[in-house]
Short mmCIF file of C-alpha atoms in Angstrom, two decimals:
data_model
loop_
_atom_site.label_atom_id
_atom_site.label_comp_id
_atom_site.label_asym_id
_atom_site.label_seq_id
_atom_site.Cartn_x
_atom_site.Cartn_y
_atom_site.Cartn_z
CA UNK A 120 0.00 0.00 0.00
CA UNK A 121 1.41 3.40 -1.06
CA UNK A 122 2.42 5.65 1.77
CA UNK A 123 1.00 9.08 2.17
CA UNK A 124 3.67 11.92 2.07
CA UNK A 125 2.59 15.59 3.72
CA UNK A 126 3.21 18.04 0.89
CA UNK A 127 4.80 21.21 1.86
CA UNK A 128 3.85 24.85 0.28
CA UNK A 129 1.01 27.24 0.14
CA UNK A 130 -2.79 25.99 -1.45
CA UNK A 131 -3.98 27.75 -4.70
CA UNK A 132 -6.71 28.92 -2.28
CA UNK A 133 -4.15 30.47 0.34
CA UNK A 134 -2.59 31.96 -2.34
CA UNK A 135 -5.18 33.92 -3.55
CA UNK A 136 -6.52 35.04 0.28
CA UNK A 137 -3.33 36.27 0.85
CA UNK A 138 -3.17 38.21 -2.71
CA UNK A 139 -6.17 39.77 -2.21
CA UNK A 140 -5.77 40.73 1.87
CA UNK A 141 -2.64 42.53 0.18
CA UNK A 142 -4.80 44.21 -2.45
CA UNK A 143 -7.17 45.49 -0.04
CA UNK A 144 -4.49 46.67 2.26
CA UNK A 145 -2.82 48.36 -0.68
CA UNK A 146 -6.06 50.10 -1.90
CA UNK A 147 -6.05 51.22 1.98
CA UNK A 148 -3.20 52.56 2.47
CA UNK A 149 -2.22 54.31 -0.88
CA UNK A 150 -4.41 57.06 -1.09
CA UNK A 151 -3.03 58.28 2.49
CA UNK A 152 0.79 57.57 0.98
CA UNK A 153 0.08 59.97 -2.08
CA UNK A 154 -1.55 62.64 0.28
CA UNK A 155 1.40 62.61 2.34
CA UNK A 156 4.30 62.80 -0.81
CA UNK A 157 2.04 65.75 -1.86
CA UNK A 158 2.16 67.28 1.92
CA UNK A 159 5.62 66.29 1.75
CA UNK A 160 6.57 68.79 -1.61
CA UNK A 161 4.59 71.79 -0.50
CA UNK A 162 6.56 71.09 2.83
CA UNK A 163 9.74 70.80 1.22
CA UNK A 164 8.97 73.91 -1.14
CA UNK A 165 8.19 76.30 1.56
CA UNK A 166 10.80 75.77 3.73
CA UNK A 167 12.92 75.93 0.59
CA UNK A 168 11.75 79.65 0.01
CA UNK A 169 11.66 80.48 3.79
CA UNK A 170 15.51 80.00 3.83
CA UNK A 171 15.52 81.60 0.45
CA UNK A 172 14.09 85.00 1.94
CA UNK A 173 16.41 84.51 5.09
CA UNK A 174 19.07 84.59 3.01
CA UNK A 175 17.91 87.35 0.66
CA UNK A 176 17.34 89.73 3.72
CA UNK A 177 20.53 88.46 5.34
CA UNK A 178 22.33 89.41 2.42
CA UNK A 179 20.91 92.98 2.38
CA UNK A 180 21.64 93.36 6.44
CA UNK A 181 25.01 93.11 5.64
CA UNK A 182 24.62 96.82 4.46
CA UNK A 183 26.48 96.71 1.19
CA UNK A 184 22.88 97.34 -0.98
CA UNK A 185 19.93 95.94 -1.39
CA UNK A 186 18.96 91.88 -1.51
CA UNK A 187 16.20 90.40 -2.79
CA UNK A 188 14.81 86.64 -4.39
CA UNK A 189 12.96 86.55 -7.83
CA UNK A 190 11.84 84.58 -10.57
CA UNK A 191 14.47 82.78 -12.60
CA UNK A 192 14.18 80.68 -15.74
CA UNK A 193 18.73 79.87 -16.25
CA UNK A 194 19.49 80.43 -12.72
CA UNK A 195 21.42 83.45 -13.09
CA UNK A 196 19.25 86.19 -14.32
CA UNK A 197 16.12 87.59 -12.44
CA UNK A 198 12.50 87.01 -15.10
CA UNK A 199 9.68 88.83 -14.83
CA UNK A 200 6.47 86.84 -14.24
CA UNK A 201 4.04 85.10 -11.35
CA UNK A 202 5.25 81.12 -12.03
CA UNK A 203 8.34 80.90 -9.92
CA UNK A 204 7.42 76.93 -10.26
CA UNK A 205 10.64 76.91 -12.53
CA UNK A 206 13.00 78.12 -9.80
CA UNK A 207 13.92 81.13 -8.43
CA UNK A 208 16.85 83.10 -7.19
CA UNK A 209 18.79 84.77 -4.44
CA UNK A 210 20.70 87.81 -5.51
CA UNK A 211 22.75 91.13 -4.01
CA UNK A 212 23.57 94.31 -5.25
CA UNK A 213 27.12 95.57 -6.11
CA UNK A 214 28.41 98.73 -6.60
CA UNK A 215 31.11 98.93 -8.78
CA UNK A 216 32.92 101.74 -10.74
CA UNK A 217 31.04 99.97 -13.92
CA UNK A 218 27.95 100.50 -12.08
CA UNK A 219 25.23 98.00 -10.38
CA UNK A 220 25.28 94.64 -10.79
CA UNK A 221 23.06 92.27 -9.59
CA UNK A 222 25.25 89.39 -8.24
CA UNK A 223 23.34 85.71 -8.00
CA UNK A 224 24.03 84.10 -4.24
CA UNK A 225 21.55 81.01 -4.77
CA UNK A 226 19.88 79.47 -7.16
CA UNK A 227 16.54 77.08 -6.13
CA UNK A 228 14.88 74.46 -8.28
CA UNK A 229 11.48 74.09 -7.90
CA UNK A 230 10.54 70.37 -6.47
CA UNK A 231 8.37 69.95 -9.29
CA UNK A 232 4.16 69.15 -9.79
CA UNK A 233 4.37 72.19 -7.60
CA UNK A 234 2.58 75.55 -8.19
CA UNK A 235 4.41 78.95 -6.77
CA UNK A 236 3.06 82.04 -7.35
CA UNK A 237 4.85 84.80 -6.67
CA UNK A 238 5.37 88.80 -7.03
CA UNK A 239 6.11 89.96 -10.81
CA UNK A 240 9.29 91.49 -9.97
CA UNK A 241 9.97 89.92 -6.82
CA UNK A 242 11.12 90.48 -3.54
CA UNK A 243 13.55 92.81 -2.50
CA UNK A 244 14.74 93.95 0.90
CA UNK A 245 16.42 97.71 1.67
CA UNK A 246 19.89 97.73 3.75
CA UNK A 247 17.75 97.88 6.83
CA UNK A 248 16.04 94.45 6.25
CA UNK A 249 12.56 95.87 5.67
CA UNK A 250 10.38 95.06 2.09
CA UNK A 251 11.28 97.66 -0.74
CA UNK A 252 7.56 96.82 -2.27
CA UNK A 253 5.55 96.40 1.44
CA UNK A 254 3.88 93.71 1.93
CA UNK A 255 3.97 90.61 -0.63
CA UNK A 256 3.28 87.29 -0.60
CA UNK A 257 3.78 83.62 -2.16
CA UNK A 258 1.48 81.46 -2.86
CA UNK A 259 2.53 77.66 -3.22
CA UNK A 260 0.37 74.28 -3.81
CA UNK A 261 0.48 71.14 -5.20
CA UNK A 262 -0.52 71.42 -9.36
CA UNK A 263 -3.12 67.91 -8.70
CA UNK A 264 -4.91 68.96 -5.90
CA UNK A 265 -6.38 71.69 -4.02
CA UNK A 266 -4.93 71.23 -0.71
CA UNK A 267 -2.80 71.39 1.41
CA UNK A 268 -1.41 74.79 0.21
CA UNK A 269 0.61 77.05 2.17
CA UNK A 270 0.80 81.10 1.70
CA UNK A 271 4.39 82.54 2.66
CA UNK A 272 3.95 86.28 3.04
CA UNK A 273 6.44 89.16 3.78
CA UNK A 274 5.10 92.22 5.79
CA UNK A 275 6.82 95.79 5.63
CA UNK A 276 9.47 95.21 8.25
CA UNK A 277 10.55 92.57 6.12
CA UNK A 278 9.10 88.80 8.87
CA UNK A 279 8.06 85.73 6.58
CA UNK A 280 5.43 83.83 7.81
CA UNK A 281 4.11 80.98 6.80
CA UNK A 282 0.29 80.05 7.06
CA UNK A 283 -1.51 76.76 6.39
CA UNK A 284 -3.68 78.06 3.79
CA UNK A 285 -3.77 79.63 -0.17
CA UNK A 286 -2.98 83.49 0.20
CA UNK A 287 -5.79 85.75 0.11
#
């Protein structure tokens, strides 16, 4: 009489419980992983330009002319325009016997599937840290959703705050 052997190894059946247990937890869980890479950009972003402006009105406290961050399309020349989703730049004024030059001090890349709206001309900061144009602000959100956006605004005396919503 043949002898029964115990086969080792996973059922057809198990298999497919286990494949679809996986499936549900993946339909789960991935809506909540591509809300937080989206948080995670306009995150990354805004503290990107927050250290941007510190440096732009650091620059200009040093006293040797103005400072300021704008729009940028090769990374070494200031462009006119609201989409700073390209990049944008840090510069500082020279004087010279030529004249004034605008000298770049950082260039940012945008993270990208981001939307950053900022000031035509951009911002710049006097000697004594304050805003040359007032108050201005930057709006910055994800380009496939609505939320979470953040609004980085600049007042007078030349404070960035950041707020957990679109700009006004």
């Amino acid at each position: 009489m043949p002898s029964r052997r115990r086969q080792r190894g996973f059922t057809l059946i198990e298999l497919m419980v286990t494949v679809a247990v996986a499936a549900l937890l993946l339909s789960l869980g991935l809506p909540s992983f591509q809300q937080a890479m989206r948080s995670n950009r306009v995150a990354t972003t805004s503290n990107e330009l927050m250290a941007s402006l510190a440096l732009a009105r650091a620059e200009a406290l040093k006293g040797l002319g103005p400072a300021g961050i704008c729009r940028t399309e090769d990374g070494e020349t200031c462009a006119d325009g609201t989409d700073w989703s390209v990049g944008w730049l840090v510069w500082r004024q020279e004087r010279s016997a030529d004249g004034v030059t605008l000298v770049p001090v950082r260039y940012v890349q945008s993270v990208g599937r981001m939307s950053v709206t900022g000031p035509v001309g951009g911002l710049d900061f006097t000697v004594q840290g304050r805003s040359a144009d007032g108050d201005q602000s930057i709006d910055i959100a994800p380009n496939d959703a609505e939320a979470p956006a953040r609004c980085l605004s600049v007042n007078v005396t030349g404070q960035a705050r950041l707020s957990k919503e679109a700009c006004a």
